[in-house]
mmCIF file of N, CA and C in Angstrom:
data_model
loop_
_atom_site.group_PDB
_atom_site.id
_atom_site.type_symbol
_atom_site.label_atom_id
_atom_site.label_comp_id
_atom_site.label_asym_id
_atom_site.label_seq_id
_atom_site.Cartn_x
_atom_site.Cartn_y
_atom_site.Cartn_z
ATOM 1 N N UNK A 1 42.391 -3.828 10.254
ATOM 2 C CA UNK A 1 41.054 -3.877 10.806
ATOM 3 C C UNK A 1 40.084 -3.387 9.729
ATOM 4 N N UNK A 2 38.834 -4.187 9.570
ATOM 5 C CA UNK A 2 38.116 -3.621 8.128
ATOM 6 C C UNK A 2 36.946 -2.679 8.738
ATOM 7 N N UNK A 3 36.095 -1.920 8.064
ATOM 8 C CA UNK A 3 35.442 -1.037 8.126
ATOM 9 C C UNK A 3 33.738 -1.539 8.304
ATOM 10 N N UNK A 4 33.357 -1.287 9.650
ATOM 11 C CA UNK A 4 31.938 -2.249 10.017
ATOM 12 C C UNK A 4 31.153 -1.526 8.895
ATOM 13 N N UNK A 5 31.002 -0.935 8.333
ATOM 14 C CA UNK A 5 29.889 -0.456 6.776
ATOM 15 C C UNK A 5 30.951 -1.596 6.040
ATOM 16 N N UNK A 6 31.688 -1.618 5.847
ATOM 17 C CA UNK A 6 32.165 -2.448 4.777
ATOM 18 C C UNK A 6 31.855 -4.293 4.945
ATOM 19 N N UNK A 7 32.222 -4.612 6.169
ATOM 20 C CA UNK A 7 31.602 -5.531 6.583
ATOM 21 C C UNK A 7 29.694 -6.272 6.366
ATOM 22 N N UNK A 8 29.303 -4.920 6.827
ATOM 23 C CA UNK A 8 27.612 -4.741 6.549
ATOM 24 C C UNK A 8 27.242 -5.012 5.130
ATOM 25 N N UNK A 9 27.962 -4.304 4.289
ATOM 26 C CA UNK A 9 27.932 -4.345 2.756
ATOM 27 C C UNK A 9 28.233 -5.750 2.256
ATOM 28 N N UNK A 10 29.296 -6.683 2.796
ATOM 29 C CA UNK A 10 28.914 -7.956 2.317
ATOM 30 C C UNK A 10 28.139 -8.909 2.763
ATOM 31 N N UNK A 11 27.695 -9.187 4.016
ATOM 32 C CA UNK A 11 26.492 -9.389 4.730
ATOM 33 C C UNK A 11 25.410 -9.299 3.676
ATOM 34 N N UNK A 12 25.339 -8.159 3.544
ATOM 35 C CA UNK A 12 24.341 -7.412 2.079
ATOM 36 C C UNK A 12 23.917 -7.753 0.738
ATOM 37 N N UNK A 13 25.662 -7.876 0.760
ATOM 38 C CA UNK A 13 25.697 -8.654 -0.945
ATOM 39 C C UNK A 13 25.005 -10.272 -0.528
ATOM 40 N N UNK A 14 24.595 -11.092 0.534
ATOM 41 C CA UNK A 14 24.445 -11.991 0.347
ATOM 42 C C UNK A 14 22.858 -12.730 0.125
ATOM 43 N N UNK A 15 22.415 -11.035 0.765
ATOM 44 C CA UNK A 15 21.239 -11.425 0.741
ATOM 45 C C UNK A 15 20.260 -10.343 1.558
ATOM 46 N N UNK A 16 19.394 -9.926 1.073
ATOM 47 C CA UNK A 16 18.359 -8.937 1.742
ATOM 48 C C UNK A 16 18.169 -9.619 3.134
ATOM 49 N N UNK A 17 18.092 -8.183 4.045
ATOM 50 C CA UNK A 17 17.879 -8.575 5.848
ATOM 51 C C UNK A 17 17.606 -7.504 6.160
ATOM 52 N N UNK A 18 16.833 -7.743 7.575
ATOM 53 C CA UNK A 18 16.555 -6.341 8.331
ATOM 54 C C UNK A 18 17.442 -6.142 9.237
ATOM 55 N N UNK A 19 17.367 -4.906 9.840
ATOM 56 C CA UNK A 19 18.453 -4.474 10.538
ATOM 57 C C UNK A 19 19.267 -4.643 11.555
ATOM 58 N N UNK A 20 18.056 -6.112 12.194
ATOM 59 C CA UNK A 20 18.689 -6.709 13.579
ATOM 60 C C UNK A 20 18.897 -7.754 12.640
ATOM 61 N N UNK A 21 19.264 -8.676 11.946
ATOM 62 C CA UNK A 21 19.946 -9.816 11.434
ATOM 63 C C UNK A 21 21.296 -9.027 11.030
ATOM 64 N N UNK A 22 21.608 -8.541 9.939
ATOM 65 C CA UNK A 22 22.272 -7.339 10.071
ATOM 66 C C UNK A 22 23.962 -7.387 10.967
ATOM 67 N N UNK A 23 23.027 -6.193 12.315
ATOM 68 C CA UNK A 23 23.850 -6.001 13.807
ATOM 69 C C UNK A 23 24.190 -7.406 14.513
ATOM 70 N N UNK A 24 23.269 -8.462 14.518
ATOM 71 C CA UNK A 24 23.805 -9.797 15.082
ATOM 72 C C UNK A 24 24.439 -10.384 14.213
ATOM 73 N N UNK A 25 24.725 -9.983 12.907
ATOM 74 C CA UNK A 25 25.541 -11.194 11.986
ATOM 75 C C UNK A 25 26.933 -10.714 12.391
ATOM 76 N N UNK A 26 27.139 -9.069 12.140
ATOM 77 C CA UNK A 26 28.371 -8.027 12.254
ATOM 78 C C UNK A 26 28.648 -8.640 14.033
ATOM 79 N N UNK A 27 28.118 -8.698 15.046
ATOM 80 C CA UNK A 27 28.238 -8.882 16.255
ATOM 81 C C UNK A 27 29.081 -10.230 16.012
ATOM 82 N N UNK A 28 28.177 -11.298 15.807
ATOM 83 C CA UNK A 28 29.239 -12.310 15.822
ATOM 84 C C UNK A 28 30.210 -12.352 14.584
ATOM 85 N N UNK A 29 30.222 -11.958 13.864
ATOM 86 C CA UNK A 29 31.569 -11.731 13.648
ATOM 87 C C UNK A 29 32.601 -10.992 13.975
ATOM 88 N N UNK A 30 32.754 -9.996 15.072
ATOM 89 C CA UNK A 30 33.387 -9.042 15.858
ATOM 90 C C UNK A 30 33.661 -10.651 16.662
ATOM 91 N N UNK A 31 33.065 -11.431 17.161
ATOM 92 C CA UNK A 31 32.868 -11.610 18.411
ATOM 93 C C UNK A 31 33.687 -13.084 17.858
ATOM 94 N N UNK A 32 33.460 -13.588 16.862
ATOM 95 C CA UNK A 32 34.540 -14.848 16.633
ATOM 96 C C UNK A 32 35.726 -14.658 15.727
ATOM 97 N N UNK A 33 35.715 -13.276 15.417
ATOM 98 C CA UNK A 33 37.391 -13.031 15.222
ATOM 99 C C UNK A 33 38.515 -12.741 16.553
ATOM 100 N N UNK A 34 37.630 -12.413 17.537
ATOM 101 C CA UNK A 34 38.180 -12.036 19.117
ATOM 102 C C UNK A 34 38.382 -13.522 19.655
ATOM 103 N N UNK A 35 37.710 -14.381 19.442
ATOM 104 C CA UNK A 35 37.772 -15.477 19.797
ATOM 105 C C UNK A 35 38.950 -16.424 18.584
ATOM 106 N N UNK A 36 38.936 -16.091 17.859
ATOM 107 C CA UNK A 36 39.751 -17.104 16.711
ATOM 108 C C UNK A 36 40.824 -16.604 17.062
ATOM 109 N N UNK A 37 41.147 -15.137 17.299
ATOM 110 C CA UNK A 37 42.415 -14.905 16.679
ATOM 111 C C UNK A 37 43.175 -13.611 17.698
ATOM 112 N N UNK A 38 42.228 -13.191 18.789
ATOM 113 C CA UNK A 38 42.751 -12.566 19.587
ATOM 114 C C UNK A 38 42.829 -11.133 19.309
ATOM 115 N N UNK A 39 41.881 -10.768 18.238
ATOM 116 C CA UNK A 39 42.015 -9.586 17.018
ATOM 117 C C UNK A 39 40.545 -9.258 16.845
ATOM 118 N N UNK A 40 40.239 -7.530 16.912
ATOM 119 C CA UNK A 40 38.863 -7.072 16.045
ATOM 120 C C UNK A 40 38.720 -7.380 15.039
ATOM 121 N N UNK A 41 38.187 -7.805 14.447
ATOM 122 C CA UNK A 41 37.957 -7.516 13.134
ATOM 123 C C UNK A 41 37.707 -6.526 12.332
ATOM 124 N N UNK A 42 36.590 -5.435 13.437
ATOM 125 C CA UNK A 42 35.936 -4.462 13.247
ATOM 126 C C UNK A 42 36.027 -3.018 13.953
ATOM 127 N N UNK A 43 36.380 -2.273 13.451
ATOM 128 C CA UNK A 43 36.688 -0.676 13.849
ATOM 129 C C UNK A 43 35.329 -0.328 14.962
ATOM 130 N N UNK A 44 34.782 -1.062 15.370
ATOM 131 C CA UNK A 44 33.639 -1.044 16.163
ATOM 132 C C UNK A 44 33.271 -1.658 17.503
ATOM 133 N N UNK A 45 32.397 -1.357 18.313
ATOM 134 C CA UNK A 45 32.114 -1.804 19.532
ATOM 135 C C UNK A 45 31.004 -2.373 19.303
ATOM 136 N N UNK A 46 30.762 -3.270 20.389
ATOM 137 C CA UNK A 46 29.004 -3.340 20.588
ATOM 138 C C UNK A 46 28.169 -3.326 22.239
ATOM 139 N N UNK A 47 27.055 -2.584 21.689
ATOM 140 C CA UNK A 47 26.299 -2.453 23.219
ATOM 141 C C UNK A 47 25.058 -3.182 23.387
ATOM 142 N N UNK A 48 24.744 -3.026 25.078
ATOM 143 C CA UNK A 48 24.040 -4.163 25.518
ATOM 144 C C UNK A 48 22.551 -3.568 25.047
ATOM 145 N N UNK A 49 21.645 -3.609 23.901
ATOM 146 C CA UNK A 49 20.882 -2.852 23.518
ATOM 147 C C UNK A 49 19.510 -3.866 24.042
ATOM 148 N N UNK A 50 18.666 -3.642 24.430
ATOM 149 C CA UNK A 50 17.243 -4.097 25.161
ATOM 150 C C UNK A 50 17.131 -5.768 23.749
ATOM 151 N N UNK A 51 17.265 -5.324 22.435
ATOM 152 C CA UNK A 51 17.242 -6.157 21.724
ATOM 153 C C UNK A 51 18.383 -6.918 21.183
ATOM 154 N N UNK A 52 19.278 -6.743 21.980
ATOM 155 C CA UNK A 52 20.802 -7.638 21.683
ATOM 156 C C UNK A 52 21.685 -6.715 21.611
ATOM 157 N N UNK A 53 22.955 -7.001 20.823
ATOM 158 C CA UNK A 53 24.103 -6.052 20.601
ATOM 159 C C UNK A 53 24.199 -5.284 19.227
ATOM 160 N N UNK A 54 24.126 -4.457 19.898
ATOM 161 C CA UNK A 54 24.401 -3.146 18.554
ATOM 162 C C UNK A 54 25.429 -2.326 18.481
ATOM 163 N N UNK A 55 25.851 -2.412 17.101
ATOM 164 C CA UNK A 55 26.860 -1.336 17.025
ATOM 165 C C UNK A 55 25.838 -0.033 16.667
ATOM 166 N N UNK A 56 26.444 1.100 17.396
ATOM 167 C CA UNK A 56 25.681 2.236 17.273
ATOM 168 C C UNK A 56 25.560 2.599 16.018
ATOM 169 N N UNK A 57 27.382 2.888 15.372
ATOM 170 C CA UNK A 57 27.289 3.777 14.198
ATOM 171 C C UNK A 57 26.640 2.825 12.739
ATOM 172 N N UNK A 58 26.313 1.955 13.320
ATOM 173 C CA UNK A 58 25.355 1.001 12.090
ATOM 174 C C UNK A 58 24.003 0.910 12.384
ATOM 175 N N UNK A 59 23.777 1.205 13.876
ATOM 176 C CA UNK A 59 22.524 1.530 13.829
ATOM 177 C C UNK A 59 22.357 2.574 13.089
ATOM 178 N N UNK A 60 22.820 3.834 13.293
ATOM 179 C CA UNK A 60 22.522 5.193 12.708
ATOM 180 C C UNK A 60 22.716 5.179 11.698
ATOM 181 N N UNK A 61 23.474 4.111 10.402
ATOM 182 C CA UNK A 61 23.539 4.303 9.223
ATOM 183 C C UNK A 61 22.233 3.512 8.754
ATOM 184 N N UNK A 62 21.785 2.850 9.324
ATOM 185 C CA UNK A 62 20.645 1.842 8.679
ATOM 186 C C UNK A 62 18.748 1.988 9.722
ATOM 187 N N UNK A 63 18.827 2.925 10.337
ATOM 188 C CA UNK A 63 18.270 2.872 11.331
ATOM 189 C C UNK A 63 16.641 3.127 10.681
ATOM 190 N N UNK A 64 16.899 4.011 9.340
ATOM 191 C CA UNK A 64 15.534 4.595 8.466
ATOM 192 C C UNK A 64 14.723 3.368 8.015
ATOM 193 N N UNK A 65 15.801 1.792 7.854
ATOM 194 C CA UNK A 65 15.128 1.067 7.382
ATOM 195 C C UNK A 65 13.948 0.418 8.424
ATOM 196 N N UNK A 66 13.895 0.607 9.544
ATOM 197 C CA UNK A 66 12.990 -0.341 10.974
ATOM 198 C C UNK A 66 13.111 -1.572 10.818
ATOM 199 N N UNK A 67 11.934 -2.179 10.727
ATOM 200 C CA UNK A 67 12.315 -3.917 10.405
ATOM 201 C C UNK A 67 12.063 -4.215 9.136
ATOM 202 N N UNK A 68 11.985 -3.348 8.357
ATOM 203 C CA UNK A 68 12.315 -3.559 6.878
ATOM 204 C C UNK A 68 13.203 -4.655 6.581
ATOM 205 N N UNK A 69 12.987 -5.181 5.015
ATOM 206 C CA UNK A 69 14.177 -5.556 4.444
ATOM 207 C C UNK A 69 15.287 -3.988 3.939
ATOM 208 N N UNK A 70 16.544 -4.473 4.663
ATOM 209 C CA UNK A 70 17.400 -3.356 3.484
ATOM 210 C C UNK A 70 17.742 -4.000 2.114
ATOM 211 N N UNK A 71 17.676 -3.289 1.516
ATOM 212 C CA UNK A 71 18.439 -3.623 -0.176
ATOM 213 C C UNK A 71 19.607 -4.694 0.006
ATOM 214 N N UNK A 72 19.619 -5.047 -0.568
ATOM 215 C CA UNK A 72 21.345 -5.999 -1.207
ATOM 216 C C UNK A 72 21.865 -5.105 -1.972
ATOM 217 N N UNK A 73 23.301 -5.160 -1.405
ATOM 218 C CA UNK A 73 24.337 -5.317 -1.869
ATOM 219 C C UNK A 73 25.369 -5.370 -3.095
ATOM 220 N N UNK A 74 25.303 -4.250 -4.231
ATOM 221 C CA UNK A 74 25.509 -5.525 -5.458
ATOM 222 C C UNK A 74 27.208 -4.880 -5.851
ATOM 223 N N UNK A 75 27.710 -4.366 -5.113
ATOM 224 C CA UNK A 75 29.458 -3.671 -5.095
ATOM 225 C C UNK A 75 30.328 -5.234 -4.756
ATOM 226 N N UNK A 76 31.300 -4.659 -4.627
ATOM 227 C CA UNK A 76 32.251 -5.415 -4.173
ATOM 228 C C UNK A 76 32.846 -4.805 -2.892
ATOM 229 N N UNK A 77 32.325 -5.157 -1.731
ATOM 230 C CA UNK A 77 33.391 -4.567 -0.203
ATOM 231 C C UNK A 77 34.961 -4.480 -0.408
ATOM 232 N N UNK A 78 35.117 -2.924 0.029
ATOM 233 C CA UNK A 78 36.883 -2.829 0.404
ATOM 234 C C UNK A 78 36.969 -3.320 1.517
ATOM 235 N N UNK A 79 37.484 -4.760 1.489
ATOM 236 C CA UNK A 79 38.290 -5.018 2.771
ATOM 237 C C UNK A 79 40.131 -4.796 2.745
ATOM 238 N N UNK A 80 40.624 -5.084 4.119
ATOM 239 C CA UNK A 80 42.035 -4.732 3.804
ATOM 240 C C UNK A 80 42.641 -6.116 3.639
ATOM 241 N N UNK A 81 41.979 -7.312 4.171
ATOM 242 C CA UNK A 81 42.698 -9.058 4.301
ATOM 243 C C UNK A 81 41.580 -9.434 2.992
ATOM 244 N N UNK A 82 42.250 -9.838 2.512
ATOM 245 C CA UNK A 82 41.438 -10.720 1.191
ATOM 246 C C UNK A 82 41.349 -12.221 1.971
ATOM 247 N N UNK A 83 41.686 -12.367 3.144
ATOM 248 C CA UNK A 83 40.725 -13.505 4.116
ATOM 249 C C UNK A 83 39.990 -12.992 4.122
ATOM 250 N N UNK A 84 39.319 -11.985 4.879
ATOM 251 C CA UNK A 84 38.029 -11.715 5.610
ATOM 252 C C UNK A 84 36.502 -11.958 4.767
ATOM 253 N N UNK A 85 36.579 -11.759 3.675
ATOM 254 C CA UNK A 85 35.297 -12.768 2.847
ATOM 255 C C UNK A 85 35.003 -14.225 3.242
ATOM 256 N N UNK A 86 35.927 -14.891 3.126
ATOM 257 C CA UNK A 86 35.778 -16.610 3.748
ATOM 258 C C UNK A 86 35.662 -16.152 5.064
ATOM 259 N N UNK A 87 36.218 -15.923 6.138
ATOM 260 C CA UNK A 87 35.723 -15.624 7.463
ATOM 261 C C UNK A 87 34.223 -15.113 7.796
ATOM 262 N N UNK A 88 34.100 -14.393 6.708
ATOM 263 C CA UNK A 88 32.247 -13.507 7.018
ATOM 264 C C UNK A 88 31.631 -14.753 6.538
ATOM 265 N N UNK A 89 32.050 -15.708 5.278
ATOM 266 C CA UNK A 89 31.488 -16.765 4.684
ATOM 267 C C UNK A 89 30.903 -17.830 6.174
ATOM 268 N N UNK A 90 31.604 -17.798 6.496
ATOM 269 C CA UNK A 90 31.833 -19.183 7.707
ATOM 270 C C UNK A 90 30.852 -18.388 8.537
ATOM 271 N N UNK A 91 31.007 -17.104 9.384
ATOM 272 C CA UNK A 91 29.780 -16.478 10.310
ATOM 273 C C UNK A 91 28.463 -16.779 9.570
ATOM 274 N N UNK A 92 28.371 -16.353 8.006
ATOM 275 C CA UNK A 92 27.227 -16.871 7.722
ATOM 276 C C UNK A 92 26.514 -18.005 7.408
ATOM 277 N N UNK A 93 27.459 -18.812 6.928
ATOM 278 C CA UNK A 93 26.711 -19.899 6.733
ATOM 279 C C UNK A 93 26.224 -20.288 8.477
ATOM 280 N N UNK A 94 27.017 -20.166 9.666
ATOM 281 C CA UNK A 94 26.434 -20.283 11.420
ATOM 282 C C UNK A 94 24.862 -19.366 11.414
ATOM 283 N N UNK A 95 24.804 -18.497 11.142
ATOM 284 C CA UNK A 95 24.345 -17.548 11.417
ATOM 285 C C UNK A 95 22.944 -17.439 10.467
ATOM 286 N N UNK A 96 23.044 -17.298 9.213
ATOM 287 C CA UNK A 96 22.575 -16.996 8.249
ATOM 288 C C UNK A 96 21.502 -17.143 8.165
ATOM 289 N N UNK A 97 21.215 -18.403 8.755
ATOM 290 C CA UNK A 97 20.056 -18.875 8.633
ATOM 291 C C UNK A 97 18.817 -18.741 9.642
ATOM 292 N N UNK A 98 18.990 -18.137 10.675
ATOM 293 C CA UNK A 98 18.559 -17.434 11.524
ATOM 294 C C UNK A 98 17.058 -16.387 10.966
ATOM 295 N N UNK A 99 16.376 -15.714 11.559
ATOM 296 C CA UNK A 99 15.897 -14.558 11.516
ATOM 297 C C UNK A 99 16.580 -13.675 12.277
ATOM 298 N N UNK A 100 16.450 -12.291 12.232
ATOM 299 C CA UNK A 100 16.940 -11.373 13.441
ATOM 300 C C UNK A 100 16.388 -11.368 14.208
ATOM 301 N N UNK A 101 15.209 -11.465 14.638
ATOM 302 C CA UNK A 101 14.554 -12.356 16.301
ATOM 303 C C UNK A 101 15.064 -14.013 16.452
ATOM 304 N N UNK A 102 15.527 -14.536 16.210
ATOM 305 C CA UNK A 102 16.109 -15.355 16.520
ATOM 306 C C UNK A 102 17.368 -15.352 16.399
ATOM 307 N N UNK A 103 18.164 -14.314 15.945
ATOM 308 C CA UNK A 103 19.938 -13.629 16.486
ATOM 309 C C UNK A 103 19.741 -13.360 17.904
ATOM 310 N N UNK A 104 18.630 -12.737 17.906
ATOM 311 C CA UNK A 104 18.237 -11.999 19.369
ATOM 312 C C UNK A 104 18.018 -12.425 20.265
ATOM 313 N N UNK A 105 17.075 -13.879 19.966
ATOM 314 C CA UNK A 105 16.973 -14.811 21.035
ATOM 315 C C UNK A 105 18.451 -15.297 21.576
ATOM 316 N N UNK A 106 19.340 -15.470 20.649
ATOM 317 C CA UNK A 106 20.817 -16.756 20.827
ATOM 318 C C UNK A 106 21.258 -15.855 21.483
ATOM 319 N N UNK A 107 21.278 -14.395 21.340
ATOM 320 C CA UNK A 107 22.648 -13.542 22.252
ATOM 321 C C UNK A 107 21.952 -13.167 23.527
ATOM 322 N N UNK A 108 20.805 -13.324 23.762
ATOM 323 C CA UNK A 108 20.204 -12.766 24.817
ATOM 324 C C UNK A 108 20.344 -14.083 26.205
ATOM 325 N N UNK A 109 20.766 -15.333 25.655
ATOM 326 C CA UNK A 109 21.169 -16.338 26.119
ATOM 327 C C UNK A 109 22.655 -16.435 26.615
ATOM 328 N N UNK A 110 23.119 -15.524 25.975
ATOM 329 C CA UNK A 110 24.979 -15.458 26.300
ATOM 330 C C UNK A 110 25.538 -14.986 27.098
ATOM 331 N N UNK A 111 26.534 -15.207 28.131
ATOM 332 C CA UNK A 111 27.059 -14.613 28.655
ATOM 333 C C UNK A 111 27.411 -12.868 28.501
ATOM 334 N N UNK A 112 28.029 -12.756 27.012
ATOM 335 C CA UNK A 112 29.055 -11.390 26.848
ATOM 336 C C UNK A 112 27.444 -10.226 26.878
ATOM 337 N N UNK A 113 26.390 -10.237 26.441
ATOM 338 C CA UNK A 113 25.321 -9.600 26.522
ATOM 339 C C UNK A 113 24.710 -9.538 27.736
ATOM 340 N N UNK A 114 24.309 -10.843 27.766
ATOM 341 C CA UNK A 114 24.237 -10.759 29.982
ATOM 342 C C UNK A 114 24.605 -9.885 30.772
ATOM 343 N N UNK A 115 26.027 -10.155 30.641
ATOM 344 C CA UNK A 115 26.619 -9.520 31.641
ATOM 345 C C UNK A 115 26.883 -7.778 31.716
ATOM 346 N N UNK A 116 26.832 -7.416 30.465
ATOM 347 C CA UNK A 116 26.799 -6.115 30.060
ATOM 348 C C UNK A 116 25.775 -5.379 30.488
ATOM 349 N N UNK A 117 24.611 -6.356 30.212
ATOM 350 C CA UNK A 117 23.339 -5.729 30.400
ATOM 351 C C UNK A 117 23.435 -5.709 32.199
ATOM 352 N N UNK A 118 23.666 -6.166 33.010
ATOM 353 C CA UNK A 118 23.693 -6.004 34.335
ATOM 354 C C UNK A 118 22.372 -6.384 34.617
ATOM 355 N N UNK A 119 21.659 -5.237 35.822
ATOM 356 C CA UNK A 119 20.311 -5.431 36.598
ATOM 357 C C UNK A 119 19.708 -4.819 35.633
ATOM 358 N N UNK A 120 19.717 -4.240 34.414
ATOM 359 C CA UNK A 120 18.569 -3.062 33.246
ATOM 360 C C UNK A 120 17.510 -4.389 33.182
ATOM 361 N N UNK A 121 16.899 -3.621 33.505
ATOM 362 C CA UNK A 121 15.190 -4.849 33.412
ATOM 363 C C UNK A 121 15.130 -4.772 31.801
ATOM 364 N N UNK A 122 14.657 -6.321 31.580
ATOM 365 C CA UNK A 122 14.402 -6.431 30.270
ATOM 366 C C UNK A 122 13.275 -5.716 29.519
ATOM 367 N N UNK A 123 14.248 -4.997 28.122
ATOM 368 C CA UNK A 123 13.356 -3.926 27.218
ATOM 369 C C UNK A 123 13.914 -2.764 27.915
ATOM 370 N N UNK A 124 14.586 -2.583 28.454
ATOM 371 C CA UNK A 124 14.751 -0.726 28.944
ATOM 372 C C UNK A 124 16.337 -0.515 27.956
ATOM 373 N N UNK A 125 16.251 0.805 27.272
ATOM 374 C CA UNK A 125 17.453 1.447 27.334
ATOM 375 C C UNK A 125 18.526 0.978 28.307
ATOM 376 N N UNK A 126 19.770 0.442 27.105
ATOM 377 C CA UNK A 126 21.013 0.249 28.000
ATOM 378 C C UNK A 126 22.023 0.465 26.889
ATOM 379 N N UNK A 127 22.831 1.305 27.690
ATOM 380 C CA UNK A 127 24.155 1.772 26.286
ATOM 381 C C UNK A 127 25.596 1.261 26.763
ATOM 382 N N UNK A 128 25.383 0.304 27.282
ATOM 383 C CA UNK A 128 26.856 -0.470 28.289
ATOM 384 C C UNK A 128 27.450 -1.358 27.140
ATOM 385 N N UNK A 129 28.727 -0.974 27.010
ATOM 386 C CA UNK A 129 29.757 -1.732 26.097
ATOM 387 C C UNK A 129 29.952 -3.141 26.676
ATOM 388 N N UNK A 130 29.697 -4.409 25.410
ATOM 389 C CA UNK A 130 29.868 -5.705 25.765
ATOM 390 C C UNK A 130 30.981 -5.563 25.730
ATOM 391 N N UNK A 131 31.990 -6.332 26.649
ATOM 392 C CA UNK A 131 33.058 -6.604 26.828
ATOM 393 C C UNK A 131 33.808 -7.406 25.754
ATOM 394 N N UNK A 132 34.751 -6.930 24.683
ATOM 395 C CA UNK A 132 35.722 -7.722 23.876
ATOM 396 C C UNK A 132 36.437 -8.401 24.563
ATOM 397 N N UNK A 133 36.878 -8.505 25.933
ATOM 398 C CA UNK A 133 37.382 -9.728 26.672
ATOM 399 C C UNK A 133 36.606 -10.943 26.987
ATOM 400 N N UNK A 134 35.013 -10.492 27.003
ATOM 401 C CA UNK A 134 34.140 -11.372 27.675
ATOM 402 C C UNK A 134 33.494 -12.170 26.538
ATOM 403 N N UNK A 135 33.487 -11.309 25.177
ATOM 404 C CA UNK A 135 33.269 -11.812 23.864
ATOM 405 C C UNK A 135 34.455 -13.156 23.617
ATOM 406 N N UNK A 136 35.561 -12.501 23.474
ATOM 407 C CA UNK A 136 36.369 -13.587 23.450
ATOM 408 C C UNK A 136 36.776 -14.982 24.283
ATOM 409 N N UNK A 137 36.514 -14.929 25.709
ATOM 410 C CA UNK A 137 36.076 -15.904 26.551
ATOM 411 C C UNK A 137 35.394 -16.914 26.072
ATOM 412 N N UNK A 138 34.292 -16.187 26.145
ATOM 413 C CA UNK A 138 32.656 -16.663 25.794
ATOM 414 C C UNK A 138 32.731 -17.957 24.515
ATOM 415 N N UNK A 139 32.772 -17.210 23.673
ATOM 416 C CA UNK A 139 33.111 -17.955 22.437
ATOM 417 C C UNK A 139 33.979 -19.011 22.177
ATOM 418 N N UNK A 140 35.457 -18.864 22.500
ATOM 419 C CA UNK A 140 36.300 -19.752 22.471
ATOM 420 C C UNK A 140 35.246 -20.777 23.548
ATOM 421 N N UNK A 141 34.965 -21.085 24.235
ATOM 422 C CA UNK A 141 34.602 -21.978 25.385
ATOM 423 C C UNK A 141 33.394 -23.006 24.495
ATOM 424 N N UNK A 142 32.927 -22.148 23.333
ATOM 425 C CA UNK A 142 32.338 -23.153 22.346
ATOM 426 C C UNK A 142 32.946 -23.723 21.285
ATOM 427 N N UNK A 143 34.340 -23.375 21.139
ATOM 428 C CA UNK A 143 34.851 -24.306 20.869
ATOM 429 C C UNK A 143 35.459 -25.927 21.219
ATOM 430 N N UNK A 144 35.205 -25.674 22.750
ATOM 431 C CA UNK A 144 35.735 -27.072 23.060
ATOM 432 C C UNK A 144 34.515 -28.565 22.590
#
C-alpha cells in the first residue's frame, strides 16, 4: 500500500494544483484502485467534506496553501509497486484536466459522496467516511 503524501508528491511532480484538484485526483485514485483491483491503494480514507472527498491527513499537510497553487514536485516518489506511476498516469490523464471545482462538481454527482454525505445540507461540516465498498461499486459500474 503506498503512502497518500507520496502519492500527492507525484500528482505534484506533474504539475502545479491547488489543494482540491490535489484531494480529488488522490480520491479517485483510492477510488479506481478499489474498483480495478479490489485493493487500497492508499494508507488513507476519505470523507464526505461540504466540498467533496477529503483525505484529512492531506488536508492538514497542505491546508496553509488555500486555493493557492502548491509548488511542483521535482523528487522522485517512494512508491512500493513500480506499477503505481502508470496507474496515477491513467487517473491523470481522466482527471487531469479538470479544475478542482470541477473534481468537485463530478464527485458531488456520485453516488460514494452522496451517500456518505446523508441529510448534511449542502456546505455544512460533515466528517462521515465514504464508503470503500461503495467506492468500489460505484466505479466498477462505469466500467460497463
Amino acid at each position: 500500500m503506498e503512502d497518500i503524501f507520496e502519492v500527492a508528491k507525484y500528482f505534484l511532480s506533474l504539475g502545479r494544483m491547488n489543494h482540491k484538484k490535489l484531494q480529488k485526483l488522490c480520491y479517485y485514485a483510492q477510488a479506481w484502485s478499489l474498483a480495478l483491483t479490489g485493493r487500497r491503494l492508499m494508507n488513507t480514507w476519505f470523507e464526505a467534506w461540504a466540498h467533496g472527498p477529503v483525505s484529512p491527513e492531506l488536508w492538514y499537510r497542505y491546508k496553509d496553501w488555500g486555493g493557492l497553487l502548491i509548488s511542483s514536485y521535482e523528487g522522485i516518489p517512494n512508491f512500493k509497486n513500480n506499477q503505481t506511476p502508470i496507474f496515477l498516469d491513467k487517473i491523470f490523464l481522466l482527471y487531469g484536466h479538470y479544475s478542482g471545482d470541477q473534481l468537485e462538481q463530478l464527485t458531488h454527482g456520485e453516488p460514494p459522496w452522496i451517500k456518505a454525505r446523508g441529510n448534511y445540507p449542502q456546505g455544512t461540516i460533515c466528517t462521515n467516511t465514504i464508503s470503500e465498498s461503495d467506492m468500489a461499486e460505484y466505479y466498477k459500474t462505469l466500467l460497463n
